[in-house]
PDB file of C-alpha atoms in Angstrom:
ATOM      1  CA  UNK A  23    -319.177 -69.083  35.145  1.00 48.00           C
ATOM      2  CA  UNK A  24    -316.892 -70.827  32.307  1.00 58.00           C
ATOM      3  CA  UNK A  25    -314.149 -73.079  33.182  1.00 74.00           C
ATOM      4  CA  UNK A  26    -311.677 -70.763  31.946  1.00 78.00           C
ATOM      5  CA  UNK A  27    -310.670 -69.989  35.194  1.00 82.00           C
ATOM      6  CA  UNK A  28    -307.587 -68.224  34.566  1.00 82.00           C
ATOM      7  CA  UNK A  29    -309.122 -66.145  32.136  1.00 86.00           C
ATOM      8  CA  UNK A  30    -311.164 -64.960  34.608  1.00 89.00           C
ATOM      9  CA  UNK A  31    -308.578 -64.369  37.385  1.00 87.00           C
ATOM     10  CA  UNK A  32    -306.932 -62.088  34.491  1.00 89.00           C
ATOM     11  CA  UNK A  33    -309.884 -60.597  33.825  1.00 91.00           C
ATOM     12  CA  UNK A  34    -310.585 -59.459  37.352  1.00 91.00           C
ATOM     13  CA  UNK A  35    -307.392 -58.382  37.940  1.00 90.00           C
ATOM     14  CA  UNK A  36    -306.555 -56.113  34.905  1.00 91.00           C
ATOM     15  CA  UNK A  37    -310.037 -54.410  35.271  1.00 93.00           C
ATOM     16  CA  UNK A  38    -308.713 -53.356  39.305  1.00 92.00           C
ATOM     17  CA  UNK A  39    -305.488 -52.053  37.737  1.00 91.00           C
ATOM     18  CA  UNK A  40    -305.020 -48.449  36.677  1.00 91.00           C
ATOM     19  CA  UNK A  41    -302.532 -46.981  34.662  1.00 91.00           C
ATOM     20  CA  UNK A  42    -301.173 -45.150  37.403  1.00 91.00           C
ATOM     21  CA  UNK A  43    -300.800 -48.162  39.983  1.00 90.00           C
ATOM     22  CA  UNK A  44    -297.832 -49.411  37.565  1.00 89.00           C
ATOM     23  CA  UNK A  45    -296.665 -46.663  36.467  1.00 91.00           C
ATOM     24  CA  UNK A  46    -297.821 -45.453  32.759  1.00 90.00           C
ATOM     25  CA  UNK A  47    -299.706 -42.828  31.354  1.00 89.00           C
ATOM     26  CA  UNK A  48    -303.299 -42.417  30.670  1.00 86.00           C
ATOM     27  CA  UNK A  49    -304.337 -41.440  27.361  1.00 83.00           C
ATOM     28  CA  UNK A  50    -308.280 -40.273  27.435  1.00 81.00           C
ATOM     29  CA  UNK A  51    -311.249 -42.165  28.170  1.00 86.00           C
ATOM     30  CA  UNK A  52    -311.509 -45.948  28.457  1.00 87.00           C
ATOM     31  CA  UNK A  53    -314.478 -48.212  27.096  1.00 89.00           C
ATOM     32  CA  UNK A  54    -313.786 -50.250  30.013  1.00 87.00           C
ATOM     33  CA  UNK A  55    -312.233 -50.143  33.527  1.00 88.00           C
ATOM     34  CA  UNK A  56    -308.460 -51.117  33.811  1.00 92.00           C
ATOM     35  CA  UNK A  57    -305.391 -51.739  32.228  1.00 93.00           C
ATOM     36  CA  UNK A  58    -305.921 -52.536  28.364  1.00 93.00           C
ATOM     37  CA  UNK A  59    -304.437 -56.131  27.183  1.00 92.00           C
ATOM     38  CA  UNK A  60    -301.478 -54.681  25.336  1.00 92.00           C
ATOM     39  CA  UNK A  61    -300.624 -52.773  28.036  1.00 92.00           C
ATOM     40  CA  UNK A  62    -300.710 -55.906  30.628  1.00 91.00           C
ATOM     41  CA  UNK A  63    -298.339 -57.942  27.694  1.00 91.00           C
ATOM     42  CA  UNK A  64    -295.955 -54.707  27.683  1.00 90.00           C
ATOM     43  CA  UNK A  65    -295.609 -55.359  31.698  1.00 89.00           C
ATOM     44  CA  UNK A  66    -295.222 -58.980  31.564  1.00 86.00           C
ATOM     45  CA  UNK A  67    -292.608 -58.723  28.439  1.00 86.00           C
ATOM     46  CA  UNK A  68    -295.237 -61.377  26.531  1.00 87.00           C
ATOM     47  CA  UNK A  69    -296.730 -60.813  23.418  1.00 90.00           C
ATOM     48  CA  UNK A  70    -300.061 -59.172  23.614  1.00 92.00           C
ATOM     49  CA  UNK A  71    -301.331 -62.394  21.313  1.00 90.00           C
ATOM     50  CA  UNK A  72    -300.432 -64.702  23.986  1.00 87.00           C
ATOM     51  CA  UNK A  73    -302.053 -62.890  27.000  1.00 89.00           C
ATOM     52  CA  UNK A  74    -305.359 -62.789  24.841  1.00 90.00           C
ATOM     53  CA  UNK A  75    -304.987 -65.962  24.041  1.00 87.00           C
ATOM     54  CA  UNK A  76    -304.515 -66.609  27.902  1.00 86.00           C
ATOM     55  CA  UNK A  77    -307.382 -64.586  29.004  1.00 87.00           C
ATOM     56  CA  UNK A  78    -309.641 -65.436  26.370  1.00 85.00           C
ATOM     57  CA  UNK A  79    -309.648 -69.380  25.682  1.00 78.00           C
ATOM     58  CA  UNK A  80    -308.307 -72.682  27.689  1.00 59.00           C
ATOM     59  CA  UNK A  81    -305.099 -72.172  26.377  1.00 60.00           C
ATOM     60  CA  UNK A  82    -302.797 -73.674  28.823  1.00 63.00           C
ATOM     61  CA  UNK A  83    -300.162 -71.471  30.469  1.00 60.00           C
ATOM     62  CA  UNK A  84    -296.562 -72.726  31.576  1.00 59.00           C
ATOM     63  CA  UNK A  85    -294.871 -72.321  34.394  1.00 51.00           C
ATOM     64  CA  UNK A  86    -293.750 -68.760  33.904  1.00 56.00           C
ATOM     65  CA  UNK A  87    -297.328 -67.167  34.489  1.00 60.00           C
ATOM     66  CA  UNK A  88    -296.354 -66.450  38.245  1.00 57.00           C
ATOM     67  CA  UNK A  89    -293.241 -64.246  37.543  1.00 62.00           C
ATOM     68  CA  UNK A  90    -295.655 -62.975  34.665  1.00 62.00           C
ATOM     69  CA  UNK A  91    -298.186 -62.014  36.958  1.00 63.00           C
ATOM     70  CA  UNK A  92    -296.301 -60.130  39.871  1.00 64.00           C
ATOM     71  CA  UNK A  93    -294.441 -58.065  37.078  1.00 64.00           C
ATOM     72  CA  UNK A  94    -297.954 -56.961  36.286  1.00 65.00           C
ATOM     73  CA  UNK A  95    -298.923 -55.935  39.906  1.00 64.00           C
ATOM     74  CA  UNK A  96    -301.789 -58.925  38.843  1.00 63.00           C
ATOM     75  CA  UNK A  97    -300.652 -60.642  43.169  1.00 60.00           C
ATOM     76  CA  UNK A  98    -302.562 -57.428  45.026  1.00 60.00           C
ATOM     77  CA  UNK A  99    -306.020 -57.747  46.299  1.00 59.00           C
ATOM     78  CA  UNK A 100    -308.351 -56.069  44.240  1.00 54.00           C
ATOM     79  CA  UNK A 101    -310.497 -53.205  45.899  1.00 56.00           C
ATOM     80  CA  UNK A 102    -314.277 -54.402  46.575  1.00 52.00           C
TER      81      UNK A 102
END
């Protein structure tokens, strides 16, 4: 595993998130399971630039990424 740990945590937890479990609509067929990026960054009220950049690199996060992450239902267990 990387040492992007975050990124992973993200990672995990937007791929056990449906549309549905926060509330939007599903448009079609996904390439991959979960919640898109853009839609995580709508939740969160973050630019969809930064939670790539948070997900996909070492980038480090400040202190708002708890508040950020329970507005995105990111704090529930994920189904095994």
């Amino acid at each position: 595993m990387d040492d992007n740990h975050l990124g992973h945590f993200l990672r995990t937890r937007r791929a056990g998130l449906q549309p549905e479990d926060v509330g939007m609509a599903s448009y079609g067929a996904r390439r991959v399971p979960g919640l898109r990026r853009e839609e995580i960054a709508v939740l969160a009220g973050v630019n969809a630039d930064y939670y790539t950049r948070l997900e996909c690199s070492s980038f480090q996060a400040g202190s708002s990424l708890w508040p950020f992450s329970r507005r995105c239902g990111m704090t529930r267990p994920v189904p095994r």
